[in-house]
CSV table of C-alpha atoms in Angstrom, one decimal:
chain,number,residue,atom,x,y,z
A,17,UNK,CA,17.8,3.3,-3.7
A,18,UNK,CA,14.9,0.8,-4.9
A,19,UNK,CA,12.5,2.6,-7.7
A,20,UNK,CA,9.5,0.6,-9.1
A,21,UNK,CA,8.3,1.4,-12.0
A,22,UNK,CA,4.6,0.3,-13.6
A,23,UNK,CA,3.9,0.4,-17.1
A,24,UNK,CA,1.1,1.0,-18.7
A,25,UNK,CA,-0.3,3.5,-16.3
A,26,UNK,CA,-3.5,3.1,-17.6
A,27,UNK,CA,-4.9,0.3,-19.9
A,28,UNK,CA,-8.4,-0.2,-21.4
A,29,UNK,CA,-9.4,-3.1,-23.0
A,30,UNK,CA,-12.7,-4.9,-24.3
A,31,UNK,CA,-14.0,-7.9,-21.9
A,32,UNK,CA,-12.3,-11.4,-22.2
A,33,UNK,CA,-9.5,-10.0,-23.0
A,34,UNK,CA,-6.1,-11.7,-21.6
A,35,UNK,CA,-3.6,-9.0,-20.8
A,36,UNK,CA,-0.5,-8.4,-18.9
A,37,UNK,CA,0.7,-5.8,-16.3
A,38,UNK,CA,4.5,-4.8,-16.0
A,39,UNK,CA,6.4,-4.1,-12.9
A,40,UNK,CA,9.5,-3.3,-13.0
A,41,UNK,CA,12.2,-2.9,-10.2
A,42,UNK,CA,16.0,-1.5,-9.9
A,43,UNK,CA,17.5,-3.7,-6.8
A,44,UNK,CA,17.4,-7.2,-6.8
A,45,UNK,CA,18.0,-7.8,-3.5
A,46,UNK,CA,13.7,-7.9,-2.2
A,47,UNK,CA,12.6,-10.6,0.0
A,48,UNK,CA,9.3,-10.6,-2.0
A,49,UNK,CA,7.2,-8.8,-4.1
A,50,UNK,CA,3.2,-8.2,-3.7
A,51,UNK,CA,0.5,-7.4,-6.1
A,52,UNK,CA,-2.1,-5.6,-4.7
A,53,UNK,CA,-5.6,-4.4,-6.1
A,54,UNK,CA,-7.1,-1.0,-5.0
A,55,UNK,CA,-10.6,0.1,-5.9
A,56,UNK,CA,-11.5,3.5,-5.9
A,57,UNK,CA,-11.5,5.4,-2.6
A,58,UNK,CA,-10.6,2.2,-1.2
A,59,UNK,CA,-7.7,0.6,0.8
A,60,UNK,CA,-5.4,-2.5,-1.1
A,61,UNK,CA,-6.5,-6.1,-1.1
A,62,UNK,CA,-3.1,-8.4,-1.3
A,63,UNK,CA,-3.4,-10.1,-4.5
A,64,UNK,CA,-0.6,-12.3,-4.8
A,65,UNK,CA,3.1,-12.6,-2.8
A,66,UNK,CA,5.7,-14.0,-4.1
A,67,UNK,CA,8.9,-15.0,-2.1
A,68,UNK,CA,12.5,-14.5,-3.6
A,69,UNK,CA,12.5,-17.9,-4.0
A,70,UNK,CA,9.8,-18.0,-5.6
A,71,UNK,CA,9.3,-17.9,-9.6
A,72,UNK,CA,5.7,-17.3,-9.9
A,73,UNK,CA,2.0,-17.8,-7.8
A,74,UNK,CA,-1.4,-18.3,-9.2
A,75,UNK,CA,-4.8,-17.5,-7.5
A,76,UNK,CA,-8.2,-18.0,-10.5
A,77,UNK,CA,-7.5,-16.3,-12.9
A,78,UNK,CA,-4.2,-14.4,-12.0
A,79,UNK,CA,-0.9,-15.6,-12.6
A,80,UNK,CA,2.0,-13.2,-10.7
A,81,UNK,CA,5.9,-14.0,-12.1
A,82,UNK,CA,9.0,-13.1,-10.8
A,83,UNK,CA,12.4,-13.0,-12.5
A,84,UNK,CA,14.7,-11.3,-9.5
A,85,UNK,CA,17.9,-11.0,-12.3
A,86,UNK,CA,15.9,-8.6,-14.5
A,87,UNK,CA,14.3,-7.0,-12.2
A,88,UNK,CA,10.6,-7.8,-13.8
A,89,UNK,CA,7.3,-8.8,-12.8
A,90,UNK,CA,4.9,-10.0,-14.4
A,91,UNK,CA,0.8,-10.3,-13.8
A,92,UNK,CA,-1.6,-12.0,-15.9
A,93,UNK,CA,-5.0,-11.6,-16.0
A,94,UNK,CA,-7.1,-14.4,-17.9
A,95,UNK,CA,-10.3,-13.9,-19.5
A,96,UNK,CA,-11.1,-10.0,-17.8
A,97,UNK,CA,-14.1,-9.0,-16.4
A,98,UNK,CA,-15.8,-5.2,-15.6
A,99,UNK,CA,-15.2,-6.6,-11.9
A,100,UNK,CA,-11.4,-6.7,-12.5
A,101,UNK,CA,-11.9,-2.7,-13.2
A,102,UNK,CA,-9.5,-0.9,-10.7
A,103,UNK,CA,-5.6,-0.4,-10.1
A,104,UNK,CA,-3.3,-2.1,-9.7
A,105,UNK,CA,-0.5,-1.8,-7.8
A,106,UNK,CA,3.2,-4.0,-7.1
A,107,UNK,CA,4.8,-3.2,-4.5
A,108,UNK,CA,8.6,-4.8,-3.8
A,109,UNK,CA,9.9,-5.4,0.0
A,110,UNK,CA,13.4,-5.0,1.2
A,111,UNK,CA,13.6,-3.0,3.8
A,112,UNK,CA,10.4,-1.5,3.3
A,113,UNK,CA,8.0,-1.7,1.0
A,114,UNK,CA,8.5,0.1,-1.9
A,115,UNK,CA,5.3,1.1,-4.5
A,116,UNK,CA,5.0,1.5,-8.0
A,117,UNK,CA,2.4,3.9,-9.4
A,118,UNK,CA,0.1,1.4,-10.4
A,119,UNK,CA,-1.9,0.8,-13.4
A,120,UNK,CA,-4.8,2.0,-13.6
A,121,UNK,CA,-7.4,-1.1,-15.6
A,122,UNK,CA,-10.6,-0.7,-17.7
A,123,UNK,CA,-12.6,-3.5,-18.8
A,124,UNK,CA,-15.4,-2.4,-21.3
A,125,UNK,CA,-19.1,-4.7,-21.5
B,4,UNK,CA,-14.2,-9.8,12.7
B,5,UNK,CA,-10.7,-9.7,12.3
B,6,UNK,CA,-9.4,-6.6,10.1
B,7,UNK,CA,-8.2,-3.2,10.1
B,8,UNK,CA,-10.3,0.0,11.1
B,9,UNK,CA,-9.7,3.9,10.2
B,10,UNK,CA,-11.6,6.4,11.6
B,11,UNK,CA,-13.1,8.9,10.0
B,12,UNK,CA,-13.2,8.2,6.8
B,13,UNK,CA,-13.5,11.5,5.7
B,14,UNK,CA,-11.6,14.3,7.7
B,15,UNK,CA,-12.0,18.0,7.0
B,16,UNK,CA,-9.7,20.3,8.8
B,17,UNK,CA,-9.2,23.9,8.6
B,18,UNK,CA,-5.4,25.3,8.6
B,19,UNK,CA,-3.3,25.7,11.6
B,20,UNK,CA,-5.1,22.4,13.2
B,21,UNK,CA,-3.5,19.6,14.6
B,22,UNK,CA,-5.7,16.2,13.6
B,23,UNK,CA,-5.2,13.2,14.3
B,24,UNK,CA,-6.5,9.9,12.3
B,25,UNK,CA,-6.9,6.7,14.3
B,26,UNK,CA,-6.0,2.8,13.2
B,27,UNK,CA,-6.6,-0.2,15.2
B,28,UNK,CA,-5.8,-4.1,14.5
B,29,UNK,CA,-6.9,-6.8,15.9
B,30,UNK,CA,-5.0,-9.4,14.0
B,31,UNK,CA,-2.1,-9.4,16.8
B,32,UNK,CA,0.1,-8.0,14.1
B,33,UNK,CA,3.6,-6.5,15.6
B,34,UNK,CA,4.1,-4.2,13.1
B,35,UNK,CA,2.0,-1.6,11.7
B,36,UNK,CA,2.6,1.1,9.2
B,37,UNK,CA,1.2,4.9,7.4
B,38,UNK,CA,1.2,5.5,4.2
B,39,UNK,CA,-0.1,9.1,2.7
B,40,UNK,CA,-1.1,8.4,-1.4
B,41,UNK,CA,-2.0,11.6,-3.1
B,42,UNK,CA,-3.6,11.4,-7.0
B,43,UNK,CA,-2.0,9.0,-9.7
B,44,UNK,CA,0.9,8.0,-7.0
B,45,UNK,CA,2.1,4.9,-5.5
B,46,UNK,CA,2.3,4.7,-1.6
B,47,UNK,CA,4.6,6.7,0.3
B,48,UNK,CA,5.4,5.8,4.1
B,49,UNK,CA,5.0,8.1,6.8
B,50,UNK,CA,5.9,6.1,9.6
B,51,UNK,CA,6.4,2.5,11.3
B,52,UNK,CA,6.8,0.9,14.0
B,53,UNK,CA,7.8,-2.7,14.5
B,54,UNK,CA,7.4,-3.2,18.1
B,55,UNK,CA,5.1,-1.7,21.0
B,56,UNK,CA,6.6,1.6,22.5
B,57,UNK,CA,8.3,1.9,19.3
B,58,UNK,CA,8.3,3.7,15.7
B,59,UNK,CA,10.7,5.1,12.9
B,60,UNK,CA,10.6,7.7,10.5
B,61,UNK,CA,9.6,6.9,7.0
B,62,UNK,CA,10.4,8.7,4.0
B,63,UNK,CA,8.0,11.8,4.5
B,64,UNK,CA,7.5,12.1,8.4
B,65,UNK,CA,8.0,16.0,8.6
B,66,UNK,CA,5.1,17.3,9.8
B,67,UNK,CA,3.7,14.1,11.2
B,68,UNK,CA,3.5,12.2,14.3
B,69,UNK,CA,2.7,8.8,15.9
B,70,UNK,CA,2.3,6.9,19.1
B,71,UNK,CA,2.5,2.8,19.5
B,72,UNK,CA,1.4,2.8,22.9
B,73,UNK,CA,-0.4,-0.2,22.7
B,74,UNK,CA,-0.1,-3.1,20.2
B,75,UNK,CA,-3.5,-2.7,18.4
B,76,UNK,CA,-3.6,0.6,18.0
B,77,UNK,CA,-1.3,3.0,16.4
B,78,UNK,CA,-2.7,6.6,15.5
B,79,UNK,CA,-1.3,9.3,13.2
B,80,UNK,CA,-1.3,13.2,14.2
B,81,UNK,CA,-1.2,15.4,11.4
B,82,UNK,CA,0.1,18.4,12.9
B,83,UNK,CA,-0.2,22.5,11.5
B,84,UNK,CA,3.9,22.0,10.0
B,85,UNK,CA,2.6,19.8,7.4
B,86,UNK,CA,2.3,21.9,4.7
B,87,UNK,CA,0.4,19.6,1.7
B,88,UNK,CA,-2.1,17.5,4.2
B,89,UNK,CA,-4.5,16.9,1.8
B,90,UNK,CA,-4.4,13.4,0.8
B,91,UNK,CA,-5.7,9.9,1.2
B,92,UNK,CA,-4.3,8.0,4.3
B,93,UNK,CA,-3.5,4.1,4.8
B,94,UNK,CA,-2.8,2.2,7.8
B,95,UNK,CA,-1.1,-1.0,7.3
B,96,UNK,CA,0.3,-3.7,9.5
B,97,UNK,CA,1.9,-7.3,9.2
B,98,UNK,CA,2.8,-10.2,11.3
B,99,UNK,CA,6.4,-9.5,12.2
B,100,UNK,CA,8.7,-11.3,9.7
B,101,UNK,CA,9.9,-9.8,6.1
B,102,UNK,CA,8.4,-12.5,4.1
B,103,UNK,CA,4.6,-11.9,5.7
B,104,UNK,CA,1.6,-9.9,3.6
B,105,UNK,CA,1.2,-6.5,4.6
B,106,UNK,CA,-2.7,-5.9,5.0
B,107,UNK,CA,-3.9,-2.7,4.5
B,108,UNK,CA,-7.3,-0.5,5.9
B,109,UNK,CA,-10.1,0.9,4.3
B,110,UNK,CA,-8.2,4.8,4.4
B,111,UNK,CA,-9.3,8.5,5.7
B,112,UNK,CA,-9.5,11.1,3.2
B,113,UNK,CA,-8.2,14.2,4.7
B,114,UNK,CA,-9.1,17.1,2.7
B,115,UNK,CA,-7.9,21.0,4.3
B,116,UNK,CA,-10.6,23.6,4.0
């Protein structure tokens, strides 16, 4: 049975900061894996997919990374911003879709 | 305007009532999907269906229903036998192949009085 895990599940940090988000996953055999970001009381915006094929995607200022064998993913956030303030959320497909808990992001003035 | 509507977004009900939260496409998705997310928790699915006149079970469908009588819509009853309604709802849907984006609407809250 797939189980994604997200670590941290929360994480605060002062503005301009570079940081990094974990996801990590227990079967290797996905199709893709998605980053989404959800604002409170909100529903998800797709971030970033990335195929099984696929190493990594970029979009501005994110940088997604896959590594299937390990079962890790990576997302990269350059240079935050109070906008980039909500959770986040990676989300693995096989069959389904499969969620993590997310991580929920603070960026401080 | 090509999207995803929920209606309401907030939904009080009182016990022993059946409700039933609506979700409509226009993107000519074939598949479309619930998700129930309750506080500080990833997604869970509900139900899904993939084609019209169609739908499976998820991982928590007891107490829930659906109909997919017509492609753009695809609404979820939330019947009396669900014991834990409360929570926040999400419609999803995607093109029709694996490797697609699953887009996701703006969500009811459902909160039982």
């Amino acid at each position: 049975k797939q189980e994604v895990t997200q670590i941290p599940a929360a994480l605060s940090v002062p503005e301009g900061e570079n940081l990094v988000l974990n996801c990590s996953f227990t079967d290797s055999a996905i199709y893709n894996l998605q980053w989404f970001r959800q604002d409170p009381g909100k529903g998800l915006t797709s971030l970033l997919l990335i195929q099984s094929s696929q190493r990594e995607q970029t979009s501005g200022r994110l940088n997604a990374s896959l590594d299937k064998s390990s079962g890790r993913s990576t997302l990269y956030i350059a240079a935050s911003q109070p906008g980039d303030s909500a959770t986040y959320l990676c989300a693995v497909r096989g069959g389904k879709l499969i969620f993590g808990q997310g991580t929920e992001l603070s960026v401080k003035p | 305007d090509g999207g995803i509507t929920q209606s309401p977004k907030y939904l009080f009900r009182k016990e022993g009532q059946n409700v039933t939260l609506s979700c409509e496409q226009n993107l000519n998705h074939d598949a479309m999907y619930w998700y129930r997310q309750d506080p500080g928790q990833g997604l869970r699915l509900i139900y899904y269906s993939q084609i019209v006149n169609d739908f499976q079970k998820g991982d928590i469908a007891e107490g829930y229903s659906v109909s997919r009588e017509k492609k753009e819509s695809f609404p979820l009853t939330v019947t009396s036998a669900q014991k834990n309604p409360t929570a926040f709802y999400l419609c999803a849907s995607r093109p029709g192949l694996a490797t697609d984006t699953q887009y996701f609407g703006p969500g009811t809250r459902l909160t039982v009085l």
